[in-house]
Structures are given as structure tokens and as C-alpha cells.
GROMACS .gro file of C-alpha atoms in nm:
model
  190
    1GLY     CA    1  -0.001   0.000  -0.001
    2MET     CA    2   0.299   0.234   0.034
    3GLY     CA    3   0.428   0.175  -0.318
    4GLY     CA    4   0.213   0.215  -0.629
    5ARG     CA    5   0.225   0.435  -0.931
    6VAL     CA    6   0.440   0.745  -0.920
    7LYS     CA    7   0.353   1.063  -1.105
    8GLY     CA    8   0.691   1.228  -1.066
    9SER     CA    9   0.946   1.368  -0.827
   10PHE     CA   10   0.844   1.559  -0.516
   11PRO     CA   11   0.736   1.909  -0.629
   12ALA     CA   12   1.012   2.170  -0.617
   13PHE     CA   13   0.769   2.435  -0.486
   14LEU     CA   14   0.726   2.249  -0.152
   15PRO     CA   15   0.973   2.166   0.126
   16LYS     CA   16   1.015   1.795   0.207
   17THR     CA   17   0.928   1.680   0.559
   18ASP     CA   18   1.233   1.605   0.765
   19GLU     CA   19   1.293   1.702   1.126
   20VAL     CA   20   1.649   1.781   1.239
   21ARG     CA   21   1.778   1.610   1.553
   22VAL     CA   22   1.838   1.851   1.844
   23GLN     CA   23   2.187   1.708   1.901
   24VAL     CA   24   2.312   1.904   1.599
   25LEU     CA   25   2.136   2.230   1.684
   26GLU     CA   26   2.330   2.376   1.976
   27SER     CA   27   2.396   2.705   1.794
   28VAL     CA   28   2.033   2.728   1.695
   29LEU     CA   29   1.924   2.680   2.056
   30GLN     CA   30   2.153   2.965   2.162
   31ARG     CA   31   2.030   3.191   1.879
   32HIS     CA   32   1.665   3.137   1.980
   33SER     CA   33   1.715   3.155   2.355
   34GLY     CA   34   1.412   3.312   2.528
   35GLN     CA   35   1.177   3.257   2.233
   36LEU     CA   36   0.851   3.068   2.272
   37PHE     CA   37   0.802   2.750   2.075
   38SER     CA   38   0.508   2.521   2.018
   39MET     CA   39   0.579   2.157   2.112
   40THR     CA   40   0.409   1.861   1.942
   41GLU     CA   41   0.443   1.488   1.950
   42LYS     CA   42   0.649   1.333   1.669
   43LEU     CA   43   0.450   1.043   1.530
   44ASP     CA   44   0.593   0.723   1.382
   45GLY     CA   45   0.413   0.667   1.055
   46THR     CA   46   0.463   0.745   0.691
   47SER     CA   47   0.517   1.093   0.553
   48PHE     CA   48   0.224   1.258   0.372
   49THR     CA   49   0.197   1.578   0.177
   50ALA     CA   50  -0.106   1.706  -0.019
   51PHE     CA   51  -0.143   2.035  -0.201
   52LEU     CA   52  -0.370   2.246  -0.413
   53HIS     CA   53  -0.156   2.470  -0.630
   54GLU     CA   54  -0.290   2.667  -0.924
   55ASP     CA   55  -0.594   2.436  -0.923
   56GLU     CA   56  -0.380   2.119  -0.937
   57PHE     CA   57  -0.426   1.870  -0.657
   58GLY     CA   58  -0.136   1.642  -0.562
   59ILE     CA   59  -0.046   1.376  -0.305
   60CYS     CA   60   0.313   1.299  -0.214
   61SER     CA   61   0.513   1.052  -0.011
   62ARG     CA   62   0.837   1.168   0.140
   63ASN     CA   63   1.016   1.179  -0.194
   64GLN     CA   64   0.765   1.125  -0.473
   65TRP     CA   65   0.450   1.266  -0.623
   66ILE     CA   66   0.197   0.982  -0.619
   67ASP     CA   67  -0.057   0.909  -0.896
   68GLU     CA   68  -0.382   1.035  -0.737
   69SER     CA   69  -0.582   0.768  -0.923
   70ASP     CA   70  -0.392   0.479  -0.760
   71ARG     CA   71  -0.648   0.350  -0.508
   72GLY     CA   72  -0.403   0.075  -0.411
   73ASN     CA   73  -0.184   0.337  -0.240
   74ILE     CA   74  -0.266   0.406   0.123
   75LEU     CA   75  -0.188   0.779   0.089
   76VAL     CA   76  -0.440   0.808  -0.196
   77ARG     CA   77  -0.700   0.614  -0.003
   78ILE     CA   78  -0.674   0.837   0.309
   79ALA     CA   79  -0.688   1.151   0.093
   80ASP     CA   80  -1.003   1.018  -0.080
   81GLU     CA   81  -1.159   0.910   0.254
   82LEU     CA   82  -1.102   1.256   0.404
   83GLN     CA   83  -1.219   1.430   0.082
   84LEU     CA   84  -0.899   1.623   0.108
   85ILE     CA   85  -0.925   1.804  -0.222
   86GLU     CA   86  -1.252   1.963  -0.105
   87ARG     CA   87  -1.100   2.060   0.230
   88LEU     CA   88  -0.798   2.219   0.060
   89ARG     CA   89  -1.040   2.413  -0.167
   90CYS     CA   90  -1.221   2.539   0.145
   91ILE     CA   91  -0.886   2.662   0.287
   92ARG     CA   92  -0.794   2.828  -0.045
   93ASP     CA   93  -1.136   2.993  -0.087
   94GLY     CA   94  -1.170   3.097   0.275
   95HIS     CA   95  -0.818   3.220   0.337
   96GLY     CA   96  -0.686   3.334  -0.001
   97PHE     CA   97  -0.380   3.113  -0.049
   98ASP     CA   98  -0.291   2.788  -0.223
   99PRO     CA   99  -0.252   2.537   0.067
  100ALA     CA  100  -0.035   2.237   0.130
  101VAL     CA  101  -0.068   2.012   0.432
  102GLN     CA  102   0.197   1.780   0.567
  103GLY     CA  103   0.169   1.510   0.828
  104GLU     CA  104   0.196   1.144   0.922
  105VAL     CA  105  -0.032   0.860   0.818
  106ILE     CA  106  -0.060   0.607   1.100
  107GLY     CA  107  -0.263   0.298   1.172
  108PRO     CA  108  -0.312  -0.058   1.039
  109GLY     CA  109  -0.056  -0.140   0.771
  110VAL     CA  110   0.179   0.150   0.868
  111GLN     CA  111   0.498   0.090   1.068
  112GLY     CA  112   0.343  -0.205   1.250
  113ASN     CA  113   0.050   0.009   1.377
  114LYS     CA  114   0.239   0.087   1.698
  115TYR     CA  115  -0.049   0.307   1.826
  116ALA     CA  116  -0.292   0.010   1.796
  117LEU     CA  117  -0.544   0.212   1.596
  118SER     CA  118  -0.847   0.044   1.440
  119LYS     CA  119  -0.825   0.250   1.118
  120VAL     CA  120  -0.573   0.457   0.923
  121GLU     CA  121  -0.555   0.822   1.034
  122LEU     CA  122  -0.384   1.138   0.908
  123HIS     CA  123  -0.236   1.375   1.166
  124LEU     CA  124  -0.104   1.704   1.027
  125PHE     CA  125   0.190   1.906   1.149
  126ASN     CA  126   0.233   2.171   0.875
  127LEU     CA  127   0.003   2.398   0.686
  128LEU     CA  128   0.188   2.592   0.417
  129ARG     CA  129   0.101   2.895   0.209
  130ILE     CA  130   0.242   2.783  -0.125
  131ASN     CA  131   0.205   3.130  -0.277
  132ASP     CA  132   0.471   3.279  -0.049
  133GLY     CA  133   0.647   2.960   0.069
  134CYS     CA  134   0.568   3.015   0.439
  135LEU     CA  135   0.432   2.802   0.716
  136VAL     CA  136   0.102   2.927   0.860
  137ASP     CA  137   0.139   3.043   1.222
  138ARG     CA  138   0.070   2.752   1.465
  139THR     CA  139  -0.238   2.916   1.629
  140GLU     CA  140  -0.390   3.003   1.292
  141GLN     CA  141  -0.299   2.660   1.155
  142LEU     CA  142  -0.484   2.481   1.439
  143ARG     CA  143  -0.789   2.708   1.387
  144ILE     CA  144  -0.797   2.643   1.010
  145LEU     CA  145  -0.752   2.266   1.052
  146ARG     CA  146  -1.042   2.258   1.302
  147GLU     CA  147  -1.250   2.473   1.068
  148VAL     CA  148  -1.216   2.221   0.782
  149GLY     CA  149  -1.229   1.911   1.003
  150LEU     CA  150  -0.870   1.793   0.979
  151GLN     CA  151  -0.667   1.646   1.270
  152SER     CA  152  -0.341   1.787   1.398
  153VAL     CA  153  -0.056   1.593   1.557
  154PRO     CA  154  -0.092   1.588   1.937
  155GLN     CA  155  -0.014   1.931   2.090
  156LEU     CA  156   0.213   1.923   2.400
  157GLY     CA  157   0.204   2.293   2.487
  158GLU     CA  158   0.448   2.576   2.459
  159ILE     CA  159   0.803   2.605   2.582
  160ALA     CA  160   1.046   2.892   2.611
  161LEU     CA  161   1.411   2.818   2.542
  162PRO     CA  162   1.688   2.803   2.679
  163HIS     CA  163   1.729   2.440   2.741
  164SER     CA  164   2.040   2.233   2.692
  165VAL     CA  165   2.047   1.950   2.443
  166ASP     CA  166   2.041   1.703   2.731
  167GLU     CA  167   1.737   1.871   2.885
  168LEU     CA  168   1.550   1.865   2.556
  169VAL     CA  169   1.637   1.497   2.495
  170ALA     CA  170   1.509   1.418   2.848
  171LEU     CA  171   1.191   1.622   2.777
  172SER     CA  172   1.123   1.412   2.469
  173VAL     CA  173   1.092   1.092   2.673
  174GLY     CA  174   0.733   1.008   2.752
  175THR     CA  175   0.425   0.820   2.638
  176SER     CA  176   0.223   0.892   2.328
  177GLN     CA  177  -0.090   1.103   2.354
  178LEU     CA  178  -0.250   0.858   2.107
  179ASN     CA  179  -0.173   0.545   2.312
  180PRO     CA  180  -0.027   0.579   2.662
  181ARG     CA  181   0.109   0.221   2.645
  182VAL     CA  182   0.354   0.334   2.373
  183GLN     CA  183   0.670   0.545   2.413
  184ARG     CA  184   0.642   0.851   2.191
  185GLU     CA  185   0.872   0.883   1.893
  186GLY     CA  186   0.992   1.224   2.014
  187ILE     CA  187   0.887   1.589   2.016
  188VAL     CA  188   0.901   1.863   1.757
  189PHE     CA  189   0.938   2.237   1.811
  190ARG     CA  190   0.804   2.511   1.585
   0.00000   0.00000   0.00000
């Protein structure tokens, strides 16, 4: 269900999803000392991106643009099930920008279904304004996702830096908000 027909390479007008490990970010931590960050749970699934750009709808895995007609692909099935093209149109029409959403697909058939879910789910962590290449502010993102009925990754609150790398690594240890019997994959700061 992860393979299937490929339409092309990942679109150049979108950033790929990849989180940088805190262990290589000491200078970044110092530069952003005192700033407030949103903290979310990092989920262990498969990368998902969908976009509506200049009236073209697309679905992508981490590295490839997937053929949207390939119902054998789990990413296509979840996009169809969620009527994602209609929800992206609502964002575009209501907020005046071409949107892209990025997140993790989790559940049966994905990474061993570590969260013990009964069905496949999409949890989003980014909402992008394709027109200007920017992420939508976290508060506005959560409001827009609720407005169109899409699910965010679990929110863990806000945190002000400074913290050492060791403190942040220790902070990342904990159980998943989706299944408290499972250790979470980690945390992400925005």
C-alpha cells in the first residue's frame, strides 16, 4: 500500500518533511534563547503531503508525487476518505492562499501500527502557504484545521528556550498522547 504508481518527483515548490535532531542544533538553541516554541508529538508513521496549487491537486510521499488515481496506495485512499481536495479548496477559498498540508499517516498497515489504531488516520503538523512559501502560524494553523475538520498531531504545549540539548532529549521521553502504552517517537518544536 505504500508503493504504487508514481507521477513524478516531489514538487520543487514544496519543502520535504524532515525534522532535524536537536543534538546538531546547539547554535540554533543559543540563537533562539528566550523565544516561545510550540511543542508537538513526533508520530511514527509514513510521511504525507497534499497540495492544491494553481488548481492542481497532488499527493506525495516523502520523496515522490503519487498518482492520485492509484487507489491501491494508502496515501491516496486516506486523501479520498477525508475528501482532502474539497477541504483544501475550502482553505484556499476561505483564506486566499494555495494550501499544502503535511503530516503522518498512521494505523493498520503502517509501521506495525504501533499506536494500535483500528483504522488509518492522518495527523497534520504543517500547513503551508504555497504562494509565499511560508508556514502558517501555529495558532492560525490549528484554527484552520479545526475549521475544515482535519486532525493535527498531538499538541504538547508551549516552551520557552533556553534548554540544553540534554534537557530537551530528556523532555522528549514520555508516552504517546495517542496510546499511553507506547513510548512517543519524540517531540518537535516550531
